[in-house]
PDB file of N, CA and C in Angstrom:
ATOM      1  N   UNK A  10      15.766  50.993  19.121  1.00 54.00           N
ATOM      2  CA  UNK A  10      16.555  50.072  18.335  1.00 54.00           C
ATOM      3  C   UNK A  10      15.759  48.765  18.177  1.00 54.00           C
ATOM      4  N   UNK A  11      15.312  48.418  17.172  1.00 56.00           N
ATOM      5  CA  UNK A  11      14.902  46.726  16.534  1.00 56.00           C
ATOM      6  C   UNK A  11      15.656  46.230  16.367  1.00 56.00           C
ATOM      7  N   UNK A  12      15.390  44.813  16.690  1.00 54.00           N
ATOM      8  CA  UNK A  12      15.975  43.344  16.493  1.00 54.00           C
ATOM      9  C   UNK A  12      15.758  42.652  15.494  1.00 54.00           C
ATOM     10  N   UNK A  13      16.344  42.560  14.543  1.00 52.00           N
ATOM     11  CA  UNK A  13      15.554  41.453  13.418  1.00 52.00           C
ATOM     12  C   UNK A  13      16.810  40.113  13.665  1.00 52.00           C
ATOM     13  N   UNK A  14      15.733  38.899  13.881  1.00 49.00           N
ATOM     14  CA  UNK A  14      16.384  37.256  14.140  1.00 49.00           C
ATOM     15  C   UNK A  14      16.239  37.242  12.584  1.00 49.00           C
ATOM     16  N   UNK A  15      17.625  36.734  12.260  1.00 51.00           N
ATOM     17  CA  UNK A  15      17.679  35.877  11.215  1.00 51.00           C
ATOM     18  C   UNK A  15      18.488  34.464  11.095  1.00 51.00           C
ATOM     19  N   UNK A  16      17.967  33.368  11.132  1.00 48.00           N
ATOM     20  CA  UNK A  16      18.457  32.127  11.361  1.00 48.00           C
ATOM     21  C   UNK A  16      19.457  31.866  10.417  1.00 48.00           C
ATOM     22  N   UNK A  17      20.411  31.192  11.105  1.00 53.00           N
ATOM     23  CA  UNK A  17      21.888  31.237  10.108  1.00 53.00           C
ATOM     24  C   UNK A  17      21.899  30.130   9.106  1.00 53.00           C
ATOM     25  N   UNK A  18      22.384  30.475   8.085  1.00 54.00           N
ATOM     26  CA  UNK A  18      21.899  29.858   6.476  1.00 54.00           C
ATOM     27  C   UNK A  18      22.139  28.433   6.567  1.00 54.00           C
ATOM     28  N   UNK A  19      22.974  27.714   7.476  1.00 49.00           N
ATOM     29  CA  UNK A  19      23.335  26.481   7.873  1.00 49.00           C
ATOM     30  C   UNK A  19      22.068  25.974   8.639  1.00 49.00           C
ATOM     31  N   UNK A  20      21.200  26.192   8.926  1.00 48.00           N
ATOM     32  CA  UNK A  20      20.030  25.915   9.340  1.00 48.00           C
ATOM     33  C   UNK A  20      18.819  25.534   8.604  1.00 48.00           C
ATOM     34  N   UNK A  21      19.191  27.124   7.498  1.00 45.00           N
ATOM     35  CA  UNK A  21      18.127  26.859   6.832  1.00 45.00           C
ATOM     36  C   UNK A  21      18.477  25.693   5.585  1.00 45.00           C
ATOM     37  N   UNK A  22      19.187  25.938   5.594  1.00 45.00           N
ATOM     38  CA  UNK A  22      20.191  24.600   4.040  1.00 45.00           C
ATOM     39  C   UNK A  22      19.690  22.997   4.662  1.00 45.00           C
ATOM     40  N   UNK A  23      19.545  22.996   6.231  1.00 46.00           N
ATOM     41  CA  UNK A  23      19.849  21.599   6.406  1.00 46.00           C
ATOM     42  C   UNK A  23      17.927  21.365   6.711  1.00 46.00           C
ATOM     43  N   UNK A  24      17.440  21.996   7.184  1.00 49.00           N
ATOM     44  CA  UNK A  24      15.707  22.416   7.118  1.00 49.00           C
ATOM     45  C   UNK A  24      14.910  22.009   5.792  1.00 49.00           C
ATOM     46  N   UNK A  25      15.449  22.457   4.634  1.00 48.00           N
ATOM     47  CA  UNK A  25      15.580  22.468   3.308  1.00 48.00           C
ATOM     48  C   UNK A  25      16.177  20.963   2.788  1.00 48.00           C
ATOM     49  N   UNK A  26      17.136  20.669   3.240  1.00 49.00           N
ATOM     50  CA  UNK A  26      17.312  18.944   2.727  1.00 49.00           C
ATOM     51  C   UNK A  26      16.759  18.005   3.872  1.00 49.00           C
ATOM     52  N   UNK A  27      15.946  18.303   4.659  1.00 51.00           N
ATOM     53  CA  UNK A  27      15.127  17.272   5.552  1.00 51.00           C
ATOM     54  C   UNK A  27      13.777  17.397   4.998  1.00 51.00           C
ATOM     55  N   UNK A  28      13.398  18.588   4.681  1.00 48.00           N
ATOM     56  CA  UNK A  28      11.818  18.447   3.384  1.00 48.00           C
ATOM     57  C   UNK A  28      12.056  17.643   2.766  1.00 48.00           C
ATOM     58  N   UNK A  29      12.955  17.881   1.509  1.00 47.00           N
ATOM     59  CA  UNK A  29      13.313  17.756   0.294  1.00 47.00           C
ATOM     60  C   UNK A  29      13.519  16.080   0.068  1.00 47.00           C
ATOM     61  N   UNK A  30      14.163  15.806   1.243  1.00 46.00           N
ATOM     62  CA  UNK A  30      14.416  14.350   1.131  1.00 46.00           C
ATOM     63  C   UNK A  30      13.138  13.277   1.997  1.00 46.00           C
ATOM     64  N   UNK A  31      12.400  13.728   2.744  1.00 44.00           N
ATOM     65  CA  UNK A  31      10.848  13.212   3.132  1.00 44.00           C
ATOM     66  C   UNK A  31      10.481  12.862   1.912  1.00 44.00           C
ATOM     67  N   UNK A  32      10.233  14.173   1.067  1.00 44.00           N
ATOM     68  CA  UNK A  32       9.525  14.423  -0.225  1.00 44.00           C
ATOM     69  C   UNK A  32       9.885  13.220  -1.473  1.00 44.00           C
ATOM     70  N   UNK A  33      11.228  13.159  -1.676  1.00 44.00           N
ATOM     71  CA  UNK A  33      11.773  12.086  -2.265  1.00 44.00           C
ATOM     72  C   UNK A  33      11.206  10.398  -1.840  1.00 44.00           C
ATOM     73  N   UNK A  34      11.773  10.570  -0.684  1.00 46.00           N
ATOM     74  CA  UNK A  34      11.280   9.017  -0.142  1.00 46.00           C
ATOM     75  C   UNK A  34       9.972   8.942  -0.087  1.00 46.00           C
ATOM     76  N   UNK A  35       8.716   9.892   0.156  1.00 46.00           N
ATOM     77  CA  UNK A  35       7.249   9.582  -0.444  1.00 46.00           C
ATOM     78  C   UNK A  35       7.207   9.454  -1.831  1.00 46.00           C
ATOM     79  N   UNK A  36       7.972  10.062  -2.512  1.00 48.00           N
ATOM     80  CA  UNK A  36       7.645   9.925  -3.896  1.00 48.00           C
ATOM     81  C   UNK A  36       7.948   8.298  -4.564  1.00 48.00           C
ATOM     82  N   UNK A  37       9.113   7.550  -3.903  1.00 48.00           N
ATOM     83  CA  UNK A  37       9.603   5.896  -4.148  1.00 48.00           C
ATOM     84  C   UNK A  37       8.405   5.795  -3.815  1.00 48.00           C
ATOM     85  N   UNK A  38       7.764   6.026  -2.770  1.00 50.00           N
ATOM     86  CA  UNK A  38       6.740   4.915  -2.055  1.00 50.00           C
ATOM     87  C   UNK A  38       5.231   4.779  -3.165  1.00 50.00           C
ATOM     88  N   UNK A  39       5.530   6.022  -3.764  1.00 49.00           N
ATOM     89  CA  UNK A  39       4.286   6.109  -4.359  1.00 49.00           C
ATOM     90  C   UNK A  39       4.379   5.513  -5.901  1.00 49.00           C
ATOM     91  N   UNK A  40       5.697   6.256  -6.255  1.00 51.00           N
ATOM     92  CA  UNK A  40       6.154   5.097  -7.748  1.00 51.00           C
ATOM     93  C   UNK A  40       5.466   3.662  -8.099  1.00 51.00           C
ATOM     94  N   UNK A  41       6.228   2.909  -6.444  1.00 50.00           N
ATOM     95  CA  UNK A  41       5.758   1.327  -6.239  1.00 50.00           C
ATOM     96  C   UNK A  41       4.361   0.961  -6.091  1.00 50.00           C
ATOM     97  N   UNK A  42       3.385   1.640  -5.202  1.00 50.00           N
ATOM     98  CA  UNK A  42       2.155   1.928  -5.569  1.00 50.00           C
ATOM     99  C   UNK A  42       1.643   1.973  -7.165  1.00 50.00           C
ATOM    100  N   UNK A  43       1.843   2.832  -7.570  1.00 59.00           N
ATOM    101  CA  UNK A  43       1.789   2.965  -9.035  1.00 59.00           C
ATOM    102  C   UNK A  43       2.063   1.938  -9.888  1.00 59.00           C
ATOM    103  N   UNK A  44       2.738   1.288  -9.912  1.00 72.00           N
ATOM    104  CA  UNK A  44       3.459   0.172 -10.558  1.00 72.00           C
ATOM    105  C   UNK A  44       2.533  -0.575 -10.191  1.00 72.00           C
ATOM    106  N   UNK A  45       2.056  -0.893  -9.238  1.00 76.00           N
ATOM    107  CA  UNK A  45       0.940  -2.348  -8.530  1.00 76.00           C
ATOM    108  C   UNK A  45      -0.024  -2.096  -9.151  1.00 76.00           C
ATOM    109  N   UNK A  46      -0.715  -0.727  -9.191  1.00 80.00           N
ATOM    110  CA  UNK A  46      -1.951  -0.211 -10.045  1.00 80.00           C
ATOM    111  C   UNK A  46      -2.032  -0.905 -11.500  1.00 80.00           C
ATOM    112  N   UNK A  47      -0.508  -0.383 -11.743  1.00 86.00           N
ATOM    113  CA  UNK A  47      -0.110  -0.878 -13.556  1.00 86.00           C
ATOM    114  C   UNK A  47      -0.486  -2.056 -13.843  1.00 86.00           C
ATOM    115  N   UNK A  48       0.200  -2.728 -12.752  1.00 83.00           N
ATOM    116  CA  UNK A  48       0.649  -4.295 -13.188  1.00 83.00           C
ATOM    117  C   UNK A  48      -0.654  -5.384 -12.756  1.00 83.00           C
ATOM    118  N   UNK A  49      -1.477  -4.812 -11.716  1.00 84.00           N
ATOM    119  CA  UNK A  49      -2.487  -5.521 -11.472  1.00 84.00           C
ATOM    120  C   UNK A  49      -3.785  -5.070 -13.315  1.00 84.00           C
ATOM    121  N   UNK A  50      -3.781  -3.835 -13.303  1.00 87.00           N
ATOM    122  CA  UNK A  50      -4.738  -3.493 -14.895  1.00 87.00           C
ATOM    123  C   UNK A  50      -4.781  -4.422 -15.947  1.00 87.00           C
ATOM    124  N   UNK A  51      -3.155  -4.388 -15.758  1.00 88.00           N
ATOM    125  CA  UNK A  51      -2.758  -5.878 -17.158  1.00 88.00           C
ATOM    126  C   UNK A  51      -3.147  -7.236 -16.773  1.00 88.00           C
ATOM    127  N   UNK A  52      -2.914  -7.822 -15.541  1.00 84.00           N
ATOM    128  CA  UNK A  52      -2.944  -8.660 -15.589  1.00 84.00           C
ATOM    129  C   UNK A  52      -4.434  -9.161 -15.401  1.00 84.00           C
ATOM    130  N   UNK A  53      -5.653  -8.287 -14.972  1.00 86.00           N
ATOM    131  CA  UNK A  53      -7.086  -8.532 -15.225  1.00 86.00           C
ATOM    132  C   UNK A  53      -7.262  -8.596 -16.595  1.00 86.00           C
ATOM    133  N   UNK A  54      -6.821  -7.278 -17.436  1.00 90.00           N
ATOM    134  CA  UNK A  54      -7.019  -7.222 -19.108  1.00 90.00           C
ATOM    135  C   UNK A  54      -6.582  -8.776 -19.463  1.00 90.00           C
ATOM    136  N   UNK A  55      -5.474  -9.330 -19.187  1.00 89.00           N
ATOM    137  CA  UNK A  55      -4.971 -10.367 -19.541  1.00 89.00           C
ATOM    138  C   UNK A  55      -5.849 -11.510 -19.753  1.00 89.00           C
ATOM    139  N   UNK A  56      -7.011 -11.335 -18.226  1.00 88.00           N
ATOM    140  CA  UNK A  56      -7.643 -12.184 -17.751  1.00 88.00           C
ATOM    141  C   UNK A  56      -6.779 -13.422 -16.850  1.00 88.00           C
ATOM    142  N   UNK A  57      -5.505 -12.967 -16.632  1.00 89.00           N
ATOM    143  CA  UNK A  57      -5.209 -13.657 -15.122  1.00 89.00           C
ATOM    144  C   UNK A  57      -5.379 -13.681 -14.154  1.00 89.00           C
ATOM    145  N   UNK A  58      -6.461 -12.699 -13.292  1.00 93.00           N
ATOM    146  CA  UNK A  58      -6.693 -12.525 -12.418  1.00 93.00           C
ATOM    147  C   UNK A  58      -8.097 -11.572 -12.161  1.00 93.00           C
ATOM    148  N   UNK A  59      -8.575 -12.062 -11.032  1.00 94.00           N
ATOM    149  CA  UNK A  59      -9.938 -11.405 -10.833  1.00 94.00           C
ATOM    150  C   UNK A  59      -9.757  -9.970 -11.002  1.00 94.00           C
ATOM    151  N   UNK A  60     -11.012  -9.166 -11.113  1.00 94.00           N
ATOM    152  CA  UNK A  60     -10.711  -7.767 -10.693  1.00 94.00           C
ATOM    153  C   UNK A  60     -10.989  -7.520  -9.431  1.00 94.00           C
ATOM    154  N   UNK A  61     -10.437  -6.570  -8.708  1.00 92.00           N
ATOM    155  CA  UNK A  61     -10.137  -6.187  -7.169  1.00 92.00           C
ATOM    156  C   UNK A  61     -11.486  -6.281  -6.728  1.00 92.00           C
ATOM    157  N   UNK A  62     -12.551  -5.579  -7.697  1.00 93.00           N
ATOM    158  CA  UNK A  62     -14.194  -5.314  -6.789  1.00 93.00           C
ATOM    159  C   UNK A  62     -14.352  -6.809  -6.498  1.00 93.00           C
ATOM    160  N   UNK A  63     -14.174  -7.345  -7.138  1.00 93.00           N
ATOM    161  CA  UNK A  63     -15.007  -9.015  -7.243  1.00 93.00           C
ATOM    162  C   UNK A  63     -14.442  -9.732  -6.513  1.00 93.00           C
ATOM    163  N   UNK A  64     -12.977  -9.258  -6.018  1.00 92.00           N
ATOM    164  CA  UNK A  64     -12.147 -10.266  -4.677  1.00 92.00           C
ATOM    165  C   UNK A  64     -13.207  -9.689  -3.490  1.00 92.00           C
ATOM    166  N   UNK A  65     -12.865  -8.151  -3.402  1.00 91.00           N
ATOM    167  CA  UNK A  65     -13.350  -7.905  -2.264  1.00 91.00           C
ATOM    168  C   UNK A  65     -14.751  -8.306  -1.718  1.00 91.00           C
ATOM    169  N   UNK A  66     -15.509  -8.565  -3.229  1.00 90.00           N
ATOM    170  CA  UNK A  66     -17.137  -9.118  -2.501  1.00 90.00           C
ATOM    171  C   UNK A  66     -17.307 -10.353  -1.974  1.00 90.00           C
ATOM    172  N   UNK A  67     -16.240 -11.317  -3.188  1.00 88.00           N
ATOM    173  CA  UNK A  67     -16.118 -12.393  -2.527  1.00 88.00           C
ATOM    174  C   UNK A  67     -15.504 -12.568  -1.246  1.00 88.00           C
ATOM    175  N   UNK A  68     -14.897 -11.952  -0.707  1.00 88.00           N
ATOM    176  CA  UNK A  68     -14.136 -12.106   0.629  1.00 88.00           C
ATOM    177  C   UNK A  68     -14.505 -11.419   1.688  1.00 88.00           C
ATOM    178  N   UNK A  69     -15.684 -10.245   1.451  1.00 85.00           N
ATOM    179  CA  UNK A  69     -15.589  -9.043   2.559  1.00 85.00           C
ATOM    180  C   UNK A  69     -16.169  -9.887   3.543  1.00 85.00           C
ATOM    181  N   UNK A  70     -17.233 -10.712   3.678  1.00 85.00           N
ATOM    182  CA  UNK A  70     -17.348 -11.717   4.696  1.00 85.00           C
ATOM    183  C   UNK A  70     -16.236 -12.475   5.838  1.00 85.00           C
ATOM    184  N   UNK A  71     -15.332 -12.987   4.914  1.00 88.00           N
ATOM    185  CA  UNK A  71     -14.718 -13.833   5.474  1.00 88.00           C
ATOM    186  C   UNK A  71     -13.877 -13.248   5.769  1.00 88.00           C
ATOM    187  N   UNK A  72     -13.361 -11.984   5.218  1.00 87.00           N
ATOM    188  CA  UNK A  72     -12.382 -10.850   6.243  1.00 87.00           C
ATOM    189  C   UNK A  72     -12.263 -10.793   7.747  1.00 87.00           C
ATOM    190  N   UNK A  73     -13.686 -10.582   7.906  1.00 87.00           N
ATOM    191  CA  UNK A  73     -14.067 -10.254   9.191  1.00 87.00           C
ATOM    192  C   UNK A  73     -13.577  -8.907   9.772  1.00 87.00           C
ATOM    193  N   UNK A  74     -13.055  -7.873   9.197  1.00 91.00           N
ATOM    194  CA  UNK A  74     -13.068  -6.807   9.456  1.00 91.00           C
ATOM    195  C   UNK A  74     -12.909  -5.494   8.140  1.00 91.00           C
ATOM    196  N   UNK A  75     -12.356  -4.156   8.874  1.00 92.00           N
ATOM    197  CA  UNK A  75     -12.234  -3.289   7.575  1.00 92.00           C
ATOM    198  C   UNK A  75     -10.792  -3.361   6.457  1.00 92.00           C
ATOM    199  N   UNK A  76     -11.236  -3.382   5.905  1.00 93.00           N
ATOM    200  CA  UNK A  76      -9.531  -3.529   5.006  1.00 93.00           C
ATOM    201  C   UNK A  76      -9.330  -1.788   4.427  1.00 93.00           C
ATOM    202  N   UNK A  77      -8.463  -1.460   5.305  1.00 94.00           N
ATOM    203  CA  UNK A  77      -7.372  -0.216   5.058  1.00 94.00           C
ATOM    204  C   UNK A  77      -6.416  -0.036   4.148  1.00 94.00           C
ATOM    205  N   UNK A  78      -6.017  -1.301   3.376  1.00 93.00           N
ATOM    206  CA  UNK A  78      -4.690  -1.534   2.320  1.00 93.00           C
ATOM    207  C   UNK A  78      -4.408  -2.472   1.463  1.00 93.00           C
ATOM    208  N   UNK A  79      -4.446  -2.326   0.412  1.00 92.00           N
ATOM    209  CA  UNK A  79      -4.016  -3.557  -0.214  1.00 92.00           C
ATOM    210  C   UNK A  79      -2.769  -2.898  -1.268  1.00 92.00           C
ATOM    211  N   UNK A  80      -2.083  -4.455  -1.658  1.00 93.00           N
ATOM    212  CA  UNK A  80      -1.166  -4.457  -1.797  1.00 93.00           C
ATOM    213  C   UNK A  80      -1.262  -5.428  -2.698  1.00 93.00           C
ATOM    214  N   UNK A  81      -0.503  -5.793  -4.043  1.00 93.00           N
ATOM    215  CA  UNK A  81      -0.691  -5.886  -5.423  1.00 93.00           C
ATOM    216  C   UNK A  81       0.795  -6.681  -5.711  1.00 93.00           C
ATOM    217  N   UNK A  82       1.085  -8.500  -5.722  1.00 93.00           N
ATOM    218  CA  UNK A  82       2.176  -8.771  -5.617  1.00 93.00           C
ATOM    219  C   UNK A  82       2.258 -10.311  -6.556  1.00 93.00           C
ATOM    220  N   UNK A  83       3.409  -9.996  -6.803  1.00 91.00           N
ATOM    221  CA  UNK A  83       3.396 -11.640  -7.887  1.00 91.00           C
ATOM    222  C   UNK A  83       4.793 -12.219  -7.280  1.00 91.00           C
ATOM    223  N   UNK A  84       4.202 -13.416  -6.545  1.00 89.00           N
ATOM    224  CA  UNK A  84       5.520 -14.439  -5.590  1.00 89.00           C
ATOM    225  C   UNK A  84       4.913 -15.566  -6.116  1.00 89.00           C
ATOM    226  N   UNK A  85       6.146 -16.481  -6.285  1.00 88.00           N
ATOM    227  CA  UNK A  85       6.321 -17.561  -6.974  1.00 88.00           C
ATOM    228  C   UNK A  85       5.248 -18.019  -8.040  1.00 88.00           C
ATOM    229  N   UNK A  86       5.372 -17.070  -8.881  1.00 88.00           N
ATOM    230  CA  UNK A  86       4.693 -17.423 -10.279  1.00 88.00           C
ATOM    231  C   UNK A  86       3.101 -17.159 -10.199  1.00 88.00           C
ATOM    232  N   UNK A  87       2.274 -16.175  -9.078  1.00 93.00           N
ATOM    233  CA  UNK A  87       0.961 -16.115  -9.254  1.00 93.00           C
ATOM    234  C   UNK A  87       1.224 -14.740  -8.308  1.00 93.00           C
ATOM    235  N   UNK A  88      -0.205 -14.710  -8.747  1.00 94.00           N
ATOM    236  CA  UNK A  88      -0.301 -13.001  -8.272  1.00 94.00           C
ATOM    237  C   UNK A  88      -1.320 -13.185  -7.089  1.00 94.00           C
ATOM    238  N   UNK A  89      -1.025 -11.882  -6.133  1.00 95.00           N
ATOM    239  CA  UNK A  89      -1.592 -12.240  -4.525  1.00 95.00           C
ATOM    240  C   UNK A  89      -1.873 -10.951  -4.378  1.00 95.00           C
ATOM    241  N   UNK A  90      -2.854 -10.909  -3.914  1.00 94.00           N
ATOM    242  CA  UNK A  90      -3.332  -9.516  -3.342  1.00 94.00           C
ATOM    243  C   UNK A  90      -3.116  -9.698  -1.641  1.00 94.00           C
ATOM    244  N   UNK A  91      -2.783  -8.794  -1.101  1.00 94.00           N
ATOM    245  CA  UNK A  91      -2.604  -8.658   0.224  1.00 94.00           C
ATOM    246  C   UNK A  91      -3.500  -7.093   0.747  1.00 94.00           C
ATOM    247  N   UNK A  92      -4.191  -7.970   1.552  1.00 93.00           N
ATOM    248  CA  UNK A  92      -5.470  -7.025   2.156  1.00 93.00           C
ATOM    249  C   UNK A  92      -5.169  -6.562   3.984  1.00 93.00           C
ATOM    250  N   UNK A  93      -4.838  -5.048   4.148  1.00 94.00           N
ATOM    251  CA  UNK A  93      -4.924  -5.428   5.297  1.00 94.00           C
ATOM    252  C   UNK A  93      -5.876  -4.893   5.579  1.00 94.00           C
ATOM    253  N   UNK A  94      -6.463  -5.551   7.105  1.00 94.00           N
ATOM    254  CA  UNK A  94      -7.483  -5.956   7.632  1.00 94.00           C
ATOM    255  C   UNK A  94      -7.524  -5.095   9.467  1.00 94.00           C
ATOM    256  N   UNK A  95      -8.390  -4.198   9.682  1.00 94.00           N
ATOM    257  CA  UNK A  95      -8.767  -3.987  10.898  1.00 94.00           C
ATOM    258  C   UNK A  95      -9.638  -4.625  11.424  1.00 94.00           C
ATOM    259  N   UNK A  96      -9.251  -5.473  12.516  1.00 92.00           N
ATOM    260  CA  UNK A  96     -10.244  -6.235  13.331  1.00 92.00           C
ATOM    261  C   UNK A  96     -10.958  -5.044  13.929  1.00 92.00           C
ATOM    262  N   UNK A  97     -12.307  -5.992  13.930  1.00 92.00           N
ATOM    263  CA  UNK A  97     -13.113  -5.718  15.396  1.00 92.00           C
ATOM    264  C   UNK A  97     -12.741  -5.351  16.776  1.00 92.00           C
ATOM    265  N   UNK A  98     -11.605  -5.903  17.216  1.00 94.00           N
ATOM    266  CA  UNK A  98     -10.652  -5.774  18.267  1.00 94.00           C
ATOM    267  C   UNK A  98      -9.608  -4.596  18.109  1.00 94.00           C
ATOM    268  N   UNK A  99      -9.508  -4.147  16.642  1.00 93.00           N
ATOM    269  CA  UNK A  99      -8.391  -3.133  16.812  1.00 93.00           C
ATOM    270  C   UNK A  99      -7.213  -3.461  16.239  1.00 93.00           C
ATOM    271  N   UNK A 100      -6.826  -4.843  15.962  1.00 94.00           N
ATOM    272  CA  UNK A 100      -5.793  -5.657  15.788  1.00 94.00           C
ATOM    273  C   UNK A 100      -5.934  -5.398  13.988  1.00 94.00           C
ATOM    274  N   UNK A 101      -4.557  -5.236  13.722  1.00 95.00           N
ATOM    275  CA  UNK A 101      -4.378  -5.035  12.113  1.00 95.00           C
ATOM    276  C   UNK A 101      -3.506  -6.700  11.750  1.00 95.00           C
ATOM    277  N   UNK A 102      -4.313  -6.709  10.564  1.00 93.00           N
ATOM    278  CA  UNK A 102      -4.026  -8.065  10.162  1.00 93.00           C
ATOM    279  C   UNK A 102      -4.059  -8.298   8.432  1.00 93.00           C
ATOM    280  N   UNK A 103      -2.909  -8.768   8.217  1.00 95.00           N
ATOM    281  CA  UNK A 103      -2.581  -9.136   6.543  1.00 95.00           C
ATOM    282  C   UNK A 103      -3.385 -10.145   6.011  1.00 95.00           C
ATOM    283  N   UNK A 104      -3.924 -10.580   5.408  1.00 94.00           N
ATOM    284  CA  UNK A 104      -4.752 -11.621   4.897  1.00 94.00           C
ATOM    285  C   UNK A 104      -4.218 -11.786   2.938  1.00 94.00           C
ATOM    286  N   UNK A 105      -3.982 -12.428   2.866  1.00 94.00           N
ATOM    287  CA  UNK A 105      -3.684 -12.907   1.451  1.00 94.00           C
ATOM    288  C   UNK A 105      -4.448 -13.796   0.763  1.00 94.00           C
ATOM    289  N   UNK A 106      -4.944 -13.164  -0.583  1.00 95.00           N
ATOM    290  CA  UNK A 106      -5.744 -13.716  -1.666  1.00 95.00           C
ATOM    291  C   UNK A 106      -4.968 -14.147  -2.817  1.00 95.00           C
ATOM    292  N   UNK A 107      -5.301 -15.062  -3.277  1.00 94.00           N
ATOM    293  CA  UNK A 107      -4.940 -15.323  -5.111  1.00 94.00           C
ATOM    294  C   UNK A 107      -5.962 -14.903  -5.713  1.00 94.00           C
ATOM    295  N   UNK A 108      -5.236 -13.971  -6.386  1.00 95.00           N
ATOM    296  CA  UNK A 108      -6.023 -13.182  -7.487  1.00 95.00           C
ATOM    297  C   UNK A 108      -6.623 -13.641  -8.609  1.00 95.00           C
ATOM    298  N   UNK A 109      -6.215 -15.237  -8.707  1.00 95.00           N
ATOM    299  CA  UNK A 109      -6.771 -15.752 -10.054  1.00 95.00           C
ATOM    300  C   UNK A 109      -7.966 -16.407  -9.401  1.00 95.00           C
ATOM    301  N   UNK A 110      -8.286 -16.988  -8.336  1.00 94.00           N
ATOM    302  CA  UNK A 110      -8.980 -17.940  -7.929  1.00 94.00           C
ATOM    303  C   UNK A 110     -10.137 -17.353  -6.596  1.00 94.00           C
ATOM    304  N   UNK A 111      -9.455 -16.031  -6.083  1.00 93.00           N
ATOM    305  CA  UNK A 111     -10.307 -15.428  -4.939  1.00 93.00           C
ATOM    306  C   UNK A 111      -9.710 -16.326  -4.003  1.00 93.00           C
ATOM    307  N   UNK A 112      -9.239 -17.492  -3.768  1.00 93.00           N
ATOM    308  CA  UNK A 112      -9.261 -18.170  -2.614  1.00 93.00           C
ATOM    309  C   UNK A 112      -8.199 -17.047  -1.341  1.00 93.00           C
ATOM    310  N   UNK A 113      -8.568 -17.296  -0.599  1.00 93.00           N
ATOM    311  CA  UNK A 113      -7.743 -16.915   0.795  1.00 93.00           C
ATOM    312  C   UNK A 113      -6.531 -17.934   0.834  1.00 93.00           C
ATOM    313  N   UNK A 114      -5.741 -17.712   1.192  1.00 93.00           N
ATOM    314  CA  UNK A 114      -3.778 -18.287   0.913  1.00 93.00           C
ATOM    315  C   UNK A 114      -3.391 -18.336   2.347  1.00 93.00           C
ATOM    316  N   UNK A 115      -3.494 -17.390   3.570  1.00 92.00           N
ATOM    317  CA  UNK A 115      -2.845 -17.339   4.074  1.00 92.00           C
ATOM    318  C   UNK A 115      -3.395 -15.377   4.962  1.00 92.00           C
ATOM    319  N   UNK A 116      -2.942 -15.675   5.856  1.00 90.00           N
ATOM    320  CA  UNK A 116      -3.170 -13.818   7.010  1.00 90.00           C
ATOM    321  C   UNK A 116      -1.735 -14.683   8.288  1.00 90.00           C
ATOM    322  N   UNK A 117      -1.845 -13.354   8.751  1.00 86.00           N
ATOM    323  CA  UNK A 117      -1.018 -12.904   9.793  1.00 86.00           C
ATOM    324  C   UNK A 117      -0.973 -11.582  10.462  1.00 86.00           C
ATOM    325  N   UNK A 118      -0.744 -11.288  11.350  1.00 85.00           N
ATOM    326  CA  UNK A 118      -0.439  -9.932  11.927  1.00 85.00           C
ATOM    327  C   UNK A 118       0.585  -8.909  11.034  1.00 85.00           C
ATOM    328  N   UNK A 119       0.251  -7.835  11.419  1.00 69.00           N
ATOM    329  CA  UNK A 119       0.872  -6.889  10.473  1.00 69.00           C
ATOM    330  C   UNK A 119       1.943  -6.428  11.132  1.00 69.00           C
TER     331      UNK A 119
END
């Protein structure tokens, strides 16, 4: 006599909306991504703001470490790139640029 396990459909239904909904909430995350891509394109075409290569050369110095992330943002009327930053030490750290000017604005811990 064989055994065949078959897991009861209430299992698999709720297995199935814990993918399904991961899947969803990566997909917001990536939308907003997308959108930063968008909105940073225009606003170089525009000529409001540097392009990303030319922040990063100007700044990879003064970083002082690897930058893992950036992030693509317009607060109070100018646009900011937010770089994060792996120290030397290990320590992850936000550093903020204005995108029109290259200058450094502002970092903090992540």
């Amino acid at each position: 006599m064989s055994f065949v396990f078959r897991p009861p459909r209430l299992a698999l239904a709720l297995a199935f909306l814990a993918v399904t909904s991961v899947a969803v909430a990566a997909g917001d995350d990536l939308d907003e991504y997308d959108d930063d891509h968008d909105q940073a394109r225009q606003a170089v075409e525009q000529g409001s703001v540097l392009p990303l290569a030319e922040l990063l050369a100007r700044t990879r110095d003064t970083l002082g470490g690897e930058v893992v992330g950036i992030e693509f943002e317009q607060e109070g009327g100018r646009y900011i790139y937010e770089f994060k930053v792996v120290m030397p030490s290990g320590e992850l750290r936000e550093v903020y640029v204005d995108a029109k000017s290259g200058s450094i604005i502002g970092s903090g811990r992540d």
